[in-house]
Amino acid sequence: MPTPERIRRCRKGEQEQGPRDLDEHFSKFIRKHTNLATAWQAVKSNARASSSPFVQDEAAAFLNAEQTKIRSISSRIQWNSYKFSKSRGIAIPKPGKSNKIRPIVISNVEDRVVQRCILNALMNDDAVQKRAFQPNSYGGIPRRVGRDLAGVPAAIQNLLSCIESGATHIMVADIEGFFTRIKKSDAIRQVASFTSDKSFLRVFEQAISVDLENSRMLWRHKSSFPIGDIGVAQGNCLSPFIGNLILSEFDEQMNDGDCRCIRYIDDVIILAPSGRAASAKFRKAQKILGAMGMNFVDDKTSKHPIEVGQKFEYLGIEFSSKLLRPTKKSRQSIVERARETAVLSLQKAKSAKNFEDFDQTYSIPKTLNRIAGMAKGWAQHYIFCNDFQTVKDVDARFRGQRVSTV
C-alpha cells in the first residue's frame, strides 16, 4: 500500500526518488481515466448484445456508478493493488461432436474493462501494431488506414485479388484447438519485447491468467480450460490479439516468396502459382506450427491442392468458379437461429400466467426486430457474395417457417 508520504508527493505532483522503469508508456495508458472510460464503453456495448443474464446484470450494476468505479480501477492500477477476480467457465457443447466442448471463460465486468484497456494500449502502439497486424492477417484486426474493408470482406477481397494476379491452386486449413495451444509464457515474452514496463507486464500476465470460480462444476471438462500455461481464454478480448502476435512470424515466413497465405485467426488459405508450390508451402506451414506444438485439423484441411476453378470453401463462403455464396451450413444456421428465437418467444408467452408476468423482451414486435437484426447482420457479412439466388432461397425459407413449441 502507498505510504502517506508517497500519497502527499503524488498529490503535489512531486517526483519520487529512486529507480523507476524507463518505459512507463503502457502502465500510464491503462491507469488513465479517459482510457478506462473508453474501454468501458466497448465492454458496455458487448454486454448489451450478450445473451448472458449474468453479463447483462453486471454491466447494469457497473453503469449505475460508472465514474466512481472507473476512478477506483484507475487508483488500484496506479498503486499496483488491482486484483483480478476468479472467472466463470462455460462448457458449450460442439454440435455433432460428442464430449467435445468450446471452453468459454467470462471475467467479471471490472476485469473485462481492464483487459479491454490493456488491448487498446497494445493496439495503439506503432511497434506492436507492425508486428501483430501482418498484411495478410485479418481476424481480430481493426480496419487499416486507407482501406474500405476489414475482417472477412477484406480477406476475401485479398483472396480474389491473388486469383486475378495468377494464383492457380489453393489449399485450405484450420489450426486445431488454436487458442488452447497458445502458451501464455510465449505471449508474455512477446509483449515484454516491446516494453520494460514491469507494472504493465505484471497486469498483463494477470489479465490472461485463468482461475475458475466454478471449477468443481466443470470437473468433466476441466482439462479443456486454459488454467495453466497452455492456452488462452476464449471470451477474453486479449486472446485474438495474442493469437495474431504469436503467429506473426508464421505469417511472415508463409508470405515469403511467390505464394500467399491469408489467415483469419486459425483459418488459413494458401494461394500458389502451381499445385507443387501449394503443397510445398503447406508442408512448410505444418513444420512451423509443429515447432509451436500446433497442427491442422484433418477433416477441415485440404488433402491436396485444389484448382481455383473448382469448388472450395473458406470463411463460411463457397467459391464456385466466379460465383460466391454463403455455405450450405451458414444458410441453414441463420434460418435455424431465427426459428429458435421465435420458438423461445412463443414459449415465454405460453408460460406467462398473466400479462404482468410476461417479459416484454419476448413480445412479437421485439422478437421480429431481433430476427430482422440477425438477418441484416447475416446479409452484411456476405454482402460481397454474387450468387443472388441463394439469398432468395434463404428469404423463401424464412417466409416458409412454421413455429411450434409442441
mmCIF file of C-alpha atoms in Angstrom:
data_model
loop_
_atom_site.group_PDB
_atom_site.id
_atom_site.type_symbol
_atom_site.label_atom_id
_atom_site.label_comp_id
_atom_site.label_asym_id
_atom_site.label_seq_id
_atom_site.Cartn_x
_atom_site.Cartn_y
_atom_site.Cartn_z
ATOM 1 C CA MET A 1 0.000 0.000 0.000
ATOM 2 C CA PRO A 2 1.232 3.564 -0.675
ATOM 3 C CA THR A 3 2.669 5.401 2.306
ATOM 4 C CA PRO A 4 1.185 8.756 3.462
ATOM 5 C CA GLU A 5 4.359 10.493 2.262
ATOM 6 C CA ARG A 6 4.061 8.929 -1.210
ATOM 7 C CA ILE A 7 0.414 9.985 -1.434
ATOM 8 C CA ARG A 8 1.363 13.543 -0.409
ATOM 9 C CA ARG A 9 4.053 13.728 -3.081
ATOM 10 C CA CYS A 10 1.725 12.419 -5.771
ATOM 11 C CA ARG A 11 -0.991 14.933 -4.860
ATOM 12 C CA LYS A 12 1.533 17.757 -5.084
ATOM 13 C CA GLY A 13 2.920 16.403 -8.360
ATOM 14 C CA GLU A 14 6.418 15.954 -6.933
ATOM 15 C CA GLN A 15 8.788 13.443 -8.497
ATOM 16 C CA GLU A 16 9.581 10.379 -6.438
ATOM 17 C CA GLN A 17 13.181 9.456 -5.839
ATOM 18 C CA GLY A 18 14.671 6.062 -6.567
ATOM 19 C CA PRO A 19 14.893 3.699 -9.538
ATOM 20 C CA ARG A 20 11.941 3.645 -11.932
ATOM 21 C CA ASP A 21 11.116 1.768 -15.134
ATOM 22 C CA LEU A 22 12.457 3.697 -18.104
ATOM 23 C CA ASP A 23 9.355 2.889 -20.165
ATOM 24 C CA GLU A 24 6.035 3.570 -18.437
ATOM 25 C CA HIS A 25 4.028 4.273 -21.575
ATOM 26 C CA PHE A 26 1.759 1.237 -21.219
ATOM 27 C CA SER A 27 1.092 1.427 -17.479
ATOM 28 C CA LYS A 28 0.276 5.135 -17.782
ATOM 29 C CA PHE A 29 -2.161 4.310 -20.570
ATOM 30 C CA ILE A 30 -4.127 1.683 -18.646
ATOM 31 C CA ARG A 31 -4.484 3.740 -15.479
ATOM 32 C CA LYS A 32 -5.648 6.891 -17.281
ATOM 33 C CA HIS A 33 -9.299 7.603 -16.525
ATOM 34 C CA THR A 34 -10.263 8.516 -20.111
ATOM 35 C CA ASN A 35 -8.726 5.315 -21.493
ATOM 36 C CA LEU A 36 -10.536 3.188 -18.927
ATOM 37 C CA ALA A 37 -13.767 5.023 -19.787
ATOM 38 C CA THR A 38 -13.245 4.211 -23.474
ATOM 39 C CA ALA A 39 -12.651 0.566 -22.580
ATOM 40 C CA TRP A 40 -15.842 0.554 -20.509
ATOM 41 C CA GLN A 41 -17.864 1.801 -23.489
ATOM 42 C CA ALA A 42 -16.721 -1.218 -25.518
ATOM 43 C CA VAL A 43 -17.480 -3.596 -22.641
ATOM 44 C CA LYS A 44 -20.919 -1.998 -22.145
ATOM 45 C CA SER A 45 -21.755 -2.342 -25.832
ATOM 46 C CA ASN A 46 -20.757 -6.016 -25.870
ATOM 47 C CA ALA A 47 -22.729 -6.678 -22.682
ATOM 48 C CA ARG A 48 -25.894 -5.233 -24.185
ATOM 49 C CA ALA A 49 -25.530 -7.615 -27.136
ATOM 50 C CA SER A 50 -24.795 -10.596 -24.868
ATOM 51 C CA SER A 51 -27.340 -13.349 -24.336
ATOM 52 C CA SER A 52 -25.995 -13.983 -20.821
ATOM 53 C CA PRO A 53 -28.127 -12.507 -17.987
ATOM 54 C CA PHE A 54 -25.024 -12.651 -15.763
ATOM 55 C CA VAL A 55 -23.080 -10.390 -18.148
ATOM 56 C CA GLN A 56 -26.002 -8.012 -18.645
ATOM 57 C CA ASP A 57 -26.743 -7.673 -14.913
ATOM 58 C CA GLU A 58 -23.106 -6.991 -14.030
ATOM 59 C CA ALA A 59 -22.848 -4.318 -16.703
ATOM 60 C CA ALA A 60 -26.077 -2.689 -15.486
ATOM 61 C CA ALA A 61 -24.726 -2.555 -11.914
ATOM 62 C CA PHE A 62 -21.444 -1.047 -13.130
ATOM 63 C CA LEU A 63 -23.344 1.545 -15.173
ATOM 64 C CA ASN A 64 -25.144 2.822 -12.057
ATOM 65 C CA ALA A 65 -21.838 4.057 -10.620
ATOM 66 C CA GLU A 66 -19.548 4.013 -13.630
ATOM 67 C CA GLN A 67 -17.468 7.099 -12.828
ATOM 68 C CA THR A 68 -16.829 6.007 -9.250
ATOM 69 C CA LYS A 69 -15.909 2.509 -10.367
ATOM 70 C CA ILE A 70 -13.581 3.746 -13.121
ATOM 71 C CA ARG A 71 -11.790 6.029 -10.644
ATOM 72 C CA SER A 72 -11.428 3.073 -8.294
ATOM 73 C CA ILE A 73 -9.921 0.879 -11.012
ATOM 74 C CA SER A 74 -7.548 3.674 -12.033
ATOM 75 C CA SER A 75 -6.382 4.157 -8.458
ATOM 76 C CA ARG A 76 -5.819 0.471 -7.855
ATOM 77 C CA ILE A 77 -3.803 0.103 -11.049
ATOM 78 C CA GLN A 78 -1.725 3.151 -10.140
ATOM 79 C CA TRP A 79 -0.860 1.703 -6.726
ATOM 80 C CA ASN A 80 -0.327 -1.832 -8.057
ATOM 81 C CA SER A 81 -3.182 -3.115 -5.909
ATOM 82 C CA TYR A 82 -5.615 -4.175 -8.639
ATOM 83 C CA LYS A 83 -6.518 -7.849 -8.240
ATOM 84 C CA PHE A 84 -8.276 -9.911 -10.884
ATOM 85 C CA SER A 85 -11.184 -11.986 -9.636
ATOM 86 C CA LYS A 86 -11.925 -15.600 -10.442
ATOM 87 C CA SER A 87 -13.705 -16.128 -13.756
ATOM 88 C CA ARG A 88 -16.736 -18.175 -14.692
ATOM 89 C CA GLY A 89 -16.229 -21.127 -17.035
ATOM 90 C CA ILE A 90 -18.900 -22.228 -19.509
ATOM 91 C CA ALA A 91 -18.673 -25.517 -21.403
ATOM 92 C CA ILE A 92 -20.548 -25.115 -24.695
ATOM 93 C CA PRO A 93 -21.112 -28.465 -26.497
ATOM 94 C CA LYS A 94 -19.884 -28.601 -30.089
ATOM 95 C CA PRO A 95 -22.700 -29.638 -32.457
ATOM 96 C CA GLY A 96 -22.308 -33.187 -33.748
ATOM 97 C CA LYS A 97 -19.226 -33.865 -31.630
ATOM 98 C CA SER A 98 -19.915 -35.938 -28.528
ATOM 99 C CA ASN A 99 -17.924 -34.925 -25.442
ATOM 100 C CA LYS A 100 -16.354 -32.022 -27.353
ATOM 101 C CA ILE A 101 -16.861 -28.548 -25.912
ATOM 102 C CA ARG A 102 -15.926 -24.958 -26.564
ATOM 103 C CA PRO A 103 -14.460 -23.674 -23.262
ATOM 104 C CA ILE A 104 -15.629 -20.094 -22.708
ATOM 105 C CA VAL A 105 -14.240 -18.001 -19.849
ATOM 106 C CA ILE A 106 -16.193 -14.950 -18.638
ATOM 107 C CA SER A 107 -14.417 -12.465 -16.380
ATOM 108 C CA ASN A 108 -16.303 -10.037 -14.176
ATOM 109 C CA VAL A 109 -17.098 -6.614 -15.585
ATOM 110 C CA GLU A 110 -14.230 -4.743 -13.878
ATOM 111 C CA ASP A 111 -11.707 -7.256 -15.180
ATOM 112 C CA ARG A 112 -13.160 -7.001 -18.674
ATOM 113 C CA VAL A 113 -12.702 -3.227 -18.562
ATOM 114 C CA VAL A 114 -9.045 -3.624 -17.595
ATOM 115 C CA GLN A 115 -8.494 -6.327 -20.227
ATOM 116 C CA ARG A 116 -10.012 -4.088 -22.891
ATOM 117 C CA CYS A 117 -7.860 -1.154 -21.787
ATOM 118 C CA ILE A 118 -4.745 -3.347 -21.992
ATOM 119 C CA LEU A 119 -5.786 -4.371 -25.500
ATOM 120 C CA ASN A 120 -6.274 -0.733 -26.514
ATOM 121 C CA ALA A 121 -2.851 0.163 -25.099
ATOM 122 C CA LEU A 122 -1.166 -2.540 -27.156
ATOM 123 C CA MET A 123 -3.145 -1.857 -30.320
ATOM 124 C CA ASN A 124 -2.336 1.858 -30.152
ATOM 125 C CA ASP A 125 1.412 1.247 -30.113
ATOM 126 C CA ASP A 126 3.029 1.529 -33.571
ATOM 127 C CA ALA A 127 5.717 -1.084 -32.954
ATOM 128 C CA VAL A 128 3.229 -3.615 -31.598
ATOM 129 C CA GLN A 129 0.842 -2.953 -34.485
ATOM 130 C CA LYS A 130 3.563 -3.513 -37.049
ATOM 131 C CA ARG A 131 4.418 -6.886 -35.535
ATOM 132 C CA ALA A 132 0.999 -8.239 -34.636
ATOM 133 C CA PHE A 133 -1.011 -6.969 -37.603
ATOM 134 C CA GLN A 134 0.609 -8.670 -40.562
ATOM 135 C CA PRO A 135 -0.566 -7.582 -44.067
ATOM 136 C CA ASN A 136 -2.284 -10.894 -44.902
ATOM 137 C CA SER A 137 -3.898 -11.451 -41.493
ATOM 138 C CA TYR A 138 -7.451 -10.224 -40.894
ATOM 139 C CA GLY A 139 -9.151 -11.738 -37.822
ATOM 140 C CA GLY A 140 -9.210 -9.560 -34.720
ATOM 141 C CA ILE A 141 -7.624 -6.664 -36.597
ATOM 142 C CA PRO A 142 -9.265 -3.227 -36.961
ATOM 143 C CA ARG A 143 -9.794 -1.679 -40.354
ATOM 144 C CA ARG A 144 -6.465 -0.454 -41.652
ATOM 145 C CA VAL A 145 -5.956 3.205 -42.523
ATOM 146 C CA GLY A 146 -6.854 3.872 -46.136
ATOM 147 C CA ARG A 147 -8.815 0.626 -46.515
ATOM 148 C CA ASP A 148 -12.556 0.423 -47.040
ATOM 149 C CA LEU A 149 -12.893 -3.143 -45.785
ATOM 150 C CA ALA A 150 -11.871 -5.126 -42.709
ATOM 151 C CA GLY A 151 -12.380 -8.632 -41.372
ATOM 152 C CA VAL A 152 -13.878 -11.296 -43.636
ATOM 153 C CA PRO A 153 -14.717 -8.951 -46.568
ATOM 154 C CA ALA A 154 -11.113 -7.686 -46.612
ATOM 155 C CA ALA A 155 -9.752 -11.253 -46.508
ATOM 156 C CA ILE A 156 -11.998 -12.291 -49.399
ATOM 157 C CA GLN A 157 -11.003 -9.220 -51.386
ATOM 158 C CA ASN A 158 -7.341 -10.198 -50.941
ATOM 159 C CA LEU A 159 -8.103 -13.802 -51.939
ATOM 160 C CA LEU A 160 -9.849 -12.738 -55.157
ATOM 161 C CA SER A 161 -7.028 -10.318 -55.936
ATOM 162 C CA CYS A 162 -4.496 -13.138 -55.628
ATOM 163 C CA ILE A 163 -6.515 -15.267 -58.051
ATOM 164 C CA GLU A 164 -6.751 -12.380 -60.507
ATOM 165 C CA SER A 165 -2.967 -11.938 -60.205
ATOM 166 C CA GLY A 166 -2.294 -15.507 -61.294
ATOM 167 C CA ALA A 167 -2.777 -17.899 -58.376
ATOM 168 C CA THR A 168 -3.940 -21.218 -59.851
ATOM 169 C CA HIS A 169 -4.150 -23.524 -56.819
ATOM 170 C CA ILE A 170 -5.267 -23.225 -53.213
ATOM 171 C CA MET A 171 -5.093 -25.258 -50.012
ATOM 172 C CA VAL A 172 -7.407 -24.546 -47.082
ATOM 173 C CA ALA A 173 -6.555 -25.456 -43.474
ATOM 174 C CA ASP A 174 -7.756 -24.915 -39.917
ATOM 175 C CA ILE A 175 -5.447 -24.885 -36.887
ATOM 176 C CA GLU A 176 -6.731 -27.427 -34.378
ATOM 177 C CA GLY A 177 -7.726 -26.054 -30.954
ATOM 178 C CA PHE A 178 -5.781 -22.877 -31.679
ATOM 179 C CA PHE A 179 -6.498 -20.892 -28.506
ATOM 180 C CA THR A 180 -5.973 -23.996 -26.362
ATOM 181 C CA ARG A 181 -2.435 -24.451 -27.770
ATOM 182 C CA ILE A 182 -1.025 -20.964 -27.188
ATOM 183 C CA LYS A 183 1.457 -20.686 -24.334
ATOM 184 C CA LYS A 184 0.780 -17.761 -22.022
ATOM 185 C CA SER A 185 4.516 -17.541 -21.288
ATOM 186 C CA ASP A 186 5.188 -17.036 -25.014
ATOM 187 C CA ALA A 187 2.611 -14.242 -25.129
ATOM 188 C CA ILE A 188 4.186 -12.531 -22.107
ATOM 189 C CA ARG A 189 7.631 -12.884 -23.658
ATOM 190 C CA GLN A 190 6.395 -11.367 -26.921
ATOM 191 C CA VAL A 191 4.828 -8.360 -25.165
ATOM 192 C CA ALA A 192 7.953 -7.934 -22.993
ATOM 193 C CA SER A 193 9.990 -7.479 -26.175
ATOM 194 C CA PHE A 194 8.194 -4.144 -26.670
ATOM 195 C CA THR A 195 8.412 -2.701 -23.164
ATOM 196 C CA SER A 196 10.375 -2.806 -19.922
ATOM 197 C CA ASP A 197 7.333 -1.515 -18.043
ATOM 198 C CA LYS A 198 7.198 -4.015 -15.180
ATOM 199 C CA SER A 199 3.911 -2.723 -13.784
ATOM 200 C CA PHE A 200 2.181 -3.205 -17.128
ATOM 201 C CA LEU A 201 3.706 -6.631 -17.716
ATOM 202 C CA ARG A 202 2.510 -7.738 -14.292
ATOM 203 C CA VAL A 203 -1.057 -6.609 -15.031
ATOM 204 C CA PHE A 204 -0.926 -8.187 -18.496
ATOM 205 C CA GLU A 205 0.166 -11.524 -17.038
ATOM 206 C CA GLN A 206 -2.668 -11.431 -14.505
ATOM 207 C CA ALA A 207 -5.159 -10.395 -17.214
ATOM 208 C CA ILE A 208 -4.540 -13.540 -19.276
ATOM 209 C CA SER A 209 -4.343 -15.954 -16.333
ATOM 210 C CA VAL A 210 -7.364 -18.169 -15.709
ATOM 211 C CA ASP A 211 -8.724 -19.135 -12.288
ATOM 212 C CA LEU A 212 -12.270 -20.521 -12.375
ATOM 213 C CA GLU A 213 -14.768 -19.960 -9.576
ATOM 214 C CA ASN A 214 -16.867 -22.940 -10.737
ATOM 215 C CA SER A 215 -14.069 -25.420 -11.487
ATOM 216 C CA ARG A 216 -15.796 -28.134 -9.423
ATOM 217 C CA MET A 217 -18.886 -27.915 -11.592
ATOM 218 C CA LEU A 218 -16.724 -28.285 -14.693
ATOM 219 C CA TRP A 219 -14.648 -31.225 -13.459
ATOM 220 C CA ARG A 220 -15.517 -33.337 -16.500
ATOM 221 C CA HIS A 221 -14.141 -30.673 -18.828
ATOM 222 C CA LYS A 222 -11.501 -29.176 -16.558
ATOM 223 C CA SER A 223 -8.647 -30.197 -18.884
ATOM 224 C CA SER A 224 -10.267 -28.215 -21.727
ATOM 225 C CA PHE A 225 -9.961 -24.902 -19.875
ATOM 226 C CA PRO A 226 -6.675 -22.925 -20.075
ATOM 227 C CA ILE A 227 -5.903 -22.937 -16.350
ATOM 228 C CA GLY A 228 -2.115 -23.440 -16.592
ATOM 229 C CA ASP A 229 0.445 -22.037 -19.026
ATOM 230 C CA ILE A 230 -1.030 -23.747 -22.075
ATOM 231 C CA GLY A 231 -3.969 -21.988 -23.675
ATOM 232 C CA VAL A 232 -5.577 -18.554 -23.573
ATOM 233 C CA ALA A 233 -9.204 -17.916 -22.673
ATOM 234 C CA GLN A 234 -11.889 -17.813 -25.330
ATOM 235 C CA GLY A 235 -14.015 -14.950 -24.116
ATOM 236 C CA ASN A 236 -11.052 -12.744 -23.185
ATOM 237 C CA CYS A 237 -10.766 -9.820 -25.630
ATOM 238 C CA LEU A 238 -6.968 -10.154 -25.500
ATOM 239 C CA SER A 239 -6.935 -13.696 -26.928
ATOM 240 C CA PRO A 240 -7.363 -12.838 -30.650
ATOM 241 C CA PHE A 241 -4.635 -10.207 -30.337
ATOM 242 C CA ILE A 242 -2.340 -12.709 -28.622
ATOM 243 C CA GLY A 243 -3.075 -15.231 -31.376
ATOM 244 C CA ASN A 244 -2.053 -12.729 -34.041
ATOM 245 C CA LEU A 245 1.097 -11.800 -32.136
ATOM 246 C CA ILE A 246 2.090 -15.452 -31.641
ATOM 247 C CA LEU A 247 1.556 -16.239 -35.339
ATOM 248 C CA SER A 248 3.185 -13.080 -36.709
ATOM 249 C CA GLU A 249 6.394 -14.968 -37.577
ATOM 250 C CA PHE A 250 4.302 -17.723 -39.179
ATOM 251 C CA ASP A 251 2.619 -15.049 -41.330
ATOM 252 C CA GLU A 252 5.969 -13.571 -42.372
ATOM 253 C CA GLN A 253 7.512 -16.905 -43.353
ATOM 254 C CA MET A 254 4.402 -18.138 -45.138
ATOM 255 C CA ASN A 255 4.241 -14.981 -47.278
ATOM 256 C CA ASP A 256 7.899 -15.044 -48.285
ATOM 257 C CA GLY A 257 8.106 -15.951 -51.970
ATOM 258 C CA ASP A 258 5.610 -16.390 -54.790
ATOM 259 C CA CYS A 259 2.776 -17.812 -52.634
ATOM 260 C CA ARG A 260 0.289 -16.005 -50.433
ATOM 261 C CA CYS A 261 -1.035 -17.224 -47.105
ATOM 262 C CA ILE A 262 -4.164 -15.438 -45.917
ATOM 263 C CA ARG A 263 -5.079 -16.056 -42.278
ATOM 264 C CA TYR A 264 -8.184 -15.241 -40.260
ATOM 265 C CA ILE A 265 -7.256 -16.238 -36.680
ATOM 266 C CA ASP A 266 -6.972 -20.038 -37.138
ATOM 267 C CA ASP A 267 -8.409 -20.310 -40.676
ATOM 268 C CA VAL A 268 -5.681 -20.437 -43.310
ATOM 269 C CA ILE A 269 -5.718 -20.461 -47.107
ATOM 270 C CA ILE A 270 -2.617 -20.831 -49.257
ATOM 271 C CA LEU A 271 -2.707 -19.431 -52.812
ATOM 272 C CA ALA A 272 0.020 -20.558 -55.169
ATOM 273 C CA PRO A 273 1.041 -20.373 -58.865
ATOM 274 C CA SER A 274 1.057 -24.186 -59.113
ATOM 275 C CA GLY A 275 -0.080 -27.294 -57.284
ATOM 276 C CA ARG A 276 3.512 -28.185 -56.449
ATOM 277 C CA ALA A 277 4.145 -24.743 -54.927
ATOM 278 C CA ALA A 278 0.951 -25.020 -52.868
ATOM 279 C CA SER A 279 2.000 -28.425 -51.496
ATOM 280 C CA ALA A 280 5.483 -27.161 -50.639
ATOM 281 C CA LYS A 281 4.114 -24.138 -48.805
ATOM 282 C CA PHE A 282 1.599 -26.324 -46.956
ATOM 283 C CA ARG A 283 4.404 -28.599 -45.730
ATOM 284 C CA LYS A 284 6.265 -25.507 -44.544
ATOM 285 C CA ALA A 285 3.172 -24.411 -42.605
ATOM 286 C CA GLN A 286 2.971 -27.826 -40.928
ATOM 287 C CA LYS A 287 6.637 -27.606 -39.937
ATOM 288 C CA ILE A 288 6.341 -24.104 -38.448
ATOM 289 C CA LEU A 289 3.197 -24.959 -36.498
ATOM 290 C CA GLY A 290 4.641 -28.287 -35.356
ATOM 291 C CA ALA A 291 7.527 -26.438 -33.715
ATOM 292 C CA MET A 292 4.899 -24.440 -31.784
ATOM 293 C CA GLY A 293 3.010 -27.551 -30.659
ATOM 294 C CA MET A 294 0.200 -26.948 -33.151
ATOM 295 C CA ASN A 295 -1.276 -28.790 -36.125
ATOM 296 C CA PHE A 296 -4.072 -28.622 -38.692
ATOM 297 C CA VAL A 297 -7.469 -30.296 -38.247
ATOM 298 C CA ASP A 298 -7.630 -33.295 -40.590
ATOM 299 C CA ASP A 299 -11.289 -33.004 -41.574
ATOM 300 C CA LYS A 300 -11.072 -29.244 -42.199
ATOM 301 C CA THR A 301 -7.866 -29.289 -44.224
ATOM 302 C CA SER A 302 -7.316 -29.837 -47.942
ATOM 303 C CA LYS A 303 -5.872 -33.263 -48.735
ATOM 304 C CA HIS A 304 -4.272 -31.938 -51.910
ATOM 305 C CA PRO A 305 -4.074 -28.685 -53.913
ATOM 306 C CA ILE A 306 -7.352 -27.518 -55.474
ATOM 307 C CA GLU A 307 -7.557 -25.615 -58.735
ATOM 308 C CA VAL A 308 -9.140 -22.195 -58.222
ATOM 309 C CA GLY A 309 -11.837 -23.003 -60.801
ATOM 310 C CA GLN A 310 -13.084 -25.888 -58.682
ATOM 311 C CA LYS A 311 -15.478 -25.579 -55.756
ATOM 312 C CA PHE A 312 -13.930 -24.806 -52.350
ATOM 313 C CA GLU A 313 -14.941 -23.154 -49.074
ATOM 314 C CA TYR A 314 -13.215 -20.565 -46.904
ATOM 315 C CA LEU A 315 -14.556 -18.435 -44.024
ATOM 316 C CA GLY A 316 -18.115 -19.670 -44.492
ATOM 317 C CA ILE A 317 -18.120 -18.821 -48.197
ATOM 318 C CA GLU A 318 -18.412 -21.251 -51.074
ATOM 319 C CA PHE A 319 -16.373 -20.380 -54.137
ATOM 320 C CA SER A 320 -17.674 -21.964 -57.325
ATOM 321 C CA SER A 321 -15.950 -20.671 -60.435
ATOM 322 C CA LYS A 322 -16.841 -16.954 -60.365
ATOM 323 C CA LEU A 323 -19.809 -17.331 -58.035
ATOM 324 C CA LEU A 324 -19.568 -16.595 -54.312
ATOM 325 C CA ARG A 325 -22.289 -17.754 -51.925
ATOM 326 C CA PRO A 326 -22.706 -18.448 -48.195
ATOM 327 C CA THR A 327 -22.002 -22.110 -47.484
ATOM 328 C CA LYS A 328 -24.892 -24.525 -47.035
ATOM 329 C CA LYS A 329 -24.052 -24.752 -43.320
ATOM 330 C CA SER A 330 -24.234 -20.967 -42.949
ATOM 331 C CA ARG A 331 -27.544 -20.759 -44.819
ATOM 332 C CA GLN A 332 -29.034 -23.443 -42.585
ATOM 333 C CA SER A 333 -27.641 -21.773 -39.474
ATOM 334 C CA ILE A 334 -29.302 -18.373 -39.976
ATOM 335 C CA VAL A 335 -32.701 -19.995 -40.627
ATOM 336 C CA GLU A 336 -32.364 -22.213 -37.558
ATOM 337 C CA ARG A 337 -31.266 -19.311 -35.341
ATOM 338 C CA ALA A 338 -34.311 -17.327 -36.432
ATOM 339 C CA ARG A 339 -36.546 -20.292 -35.710
ATOM 340 C CA GLU A 340 -35.030 -20.811 -32.243
ATOM 341 C CA THR A 341 -35.571 -17.118 -31.432
ATOM 342 C CA ALA A 342 -39.219 -17.359 -32.434
ATOM 343 C CA VAL A 343 -39.738 -20.609 -30.509
ATOM 344 C CA LEU A 344 -38.248 -19.097 -27.331
ATOM 345 C CA SER A 345 -40.608 -16.116 -27.538
ATOM 346 C CA LEU A 346 -43.593 -18.398 -28.050
ATOM 347 C CA GLN A 347 -42.563 -20.485 -25.032
ATOM 348 C CA LYS A 348 -42.280 -17.356 -22.880
ATOM 349 C CA ALA A 349 -45.727 -16.213 -23.977
ATOM 350 C CA LYS A 350 -47.331 -19.586 -23.228
ATOM 351 C CA SER A 351 -45.672 -19.910 -19.825
ATOM 352 C CA ALA A 352 -46.769 -16.461 -18.600
ATOM 353 C CA LYS A 353 -49.767 -16.763 -16.264
ATOM 354 C CA ASN A 354 -50.853 -13.192 -16.863
ATOM 355 C CA PHE A 355 -49.788 -10.033 -18.685
ATOM 356 C CA GLU A 356 -47.724 -8.756 -15.737
ATOM 357 C CA ASP A 357 -45.641 -11.956 -15.702
ATOM 358 C CA PHE A 358 -44.785 -11.724 -19.386
ATOM 359 C CA ASP A 359 -41.320 -10.369 -20.221
ATOM 360 C CA GLN A 360 -41.902 -7.772 -22.947
ATOM 361 C CA THR A 361 -38.472 -8.594 -24.367
ATOM 362 C CA TYR A 362 -40.172 -11.589 -25.966
ATOM 363 C CA SER A 363 -43.145 -9.702 -27.401
ATOM 364 C CA ILE A 364 -43.921 -10.212 -31.080
ATOM 365 C CA PRO A 365 -42.601 -6.786 -32.237
ATOM 366 C CA LYS A 366 -39.330 -7.177 -30.314
ATOM 367 C CA THR A 367 -38.902 -10.770 -31.450
ATOM 368 C CA LEU A 368 -39.428 -9.800 -35.067
ATOM 369 C CA ASN A 369 -36.994 -6.925 -34.579
ATOM 370 C CA ARG A 370 -34.333 -9.329 -33.249
ATOM 371 C CA ILE A 371 -34.837 -11.702 -36.159
ATOM 372 C CA ALA A 372 -34.650 -8.780 -38.601
ATOM 373 C CA GLY A 373 -31.396 -7.679 -36.960
ATOM 374 C CA MET A 374 -29.953 -11.182 -37.244
ATOM 375 C CA ALA A 375 -30.929 -11.369 -40.914
ATOM 376 C CA LYS A 376 -29.479 -7.926 -41.628
ATOM 377 C CA GLY A 377 -26.190 -8.821 -39.891
ATOM 378 C CA TRP A 378 -26.014 -12.081 -41.831
ATOM 379 C CA ALA A 379 -26.637 -10.258 -45.127
ATOM 380 C CA GLN A 380 -23.990 -7.632 -44.303
ATOM 381 C CA HIS A 381 -21.466 -10.380 -43.569
ATOM 382 C CA TYR A 382 -21.995 -11.815 -47.041
ATOM 383 C CA ILE A 383 -22.544 -8.533 -48.870
ATOM 384 C CA PHE A 384 -19.769 -9.317 -51.385
ATOM 385 C CA CYS A 385 -21.384 -12.604 -52.495
ATOM 386 C CA ASN A 386 -22.779 -12.539 -56.026
ATOM 387 C CA ASP A 387 -24.932 -15.681 -56.188
ATOM 388 C CA PHE A 388 -28.211 -13.879 -55.514
ATOM 389 C CA GLN A 389 -30.346 -16.984 -55.957
ATOM 390 C CA THR A 390 -29.018 -18.455 -52.697
ATOM 391 C CA VAL A 391 -30.091 -15.303 -50.829
ATOM 392 C CA LYS A 392 -33.554 -15.560 -52.386
ATOM 393 C CA ASP A 393 -33.678 -19.194 -51.237
ATOM 394 C CA VAL A 394 -32.881 -18.140 -47.650
ATOM 395 C CA ASP A 395 -35.629 -15.496 -47.823
ATOM 396 C CA ALA A 396 -38.065 -18.162 -49.004
ATOM 397 C CA ARG A 397 -37.109 -20.425 -46.094
ATOM 398 C CA PHE A 398 -37.672 -17.556 -43.666
ATOM 399 C CA ARG A 399 -41.142 -16.965 -45.041
ATOM 400 C CA GLY A 400 -41.980 -20.670 -45.019
ATOM 401 C CA GLN A 401 -41.025 -21.311 -41.390
ATOM 402 C CA ARG A 402 -43.750 -22.641 -39.132
ATOM 403 C CA VAL A 403 -43.089 -22.235 -35.415
ATOM 404 C CA SER A 404 -44.399 -24.597 -32.764
ATOM 405 C CA THR A 405 -43.397 -25.431 -29.193
ATOM 406 C CA VAL A 406 -45.004 -28.868 -29.366
#
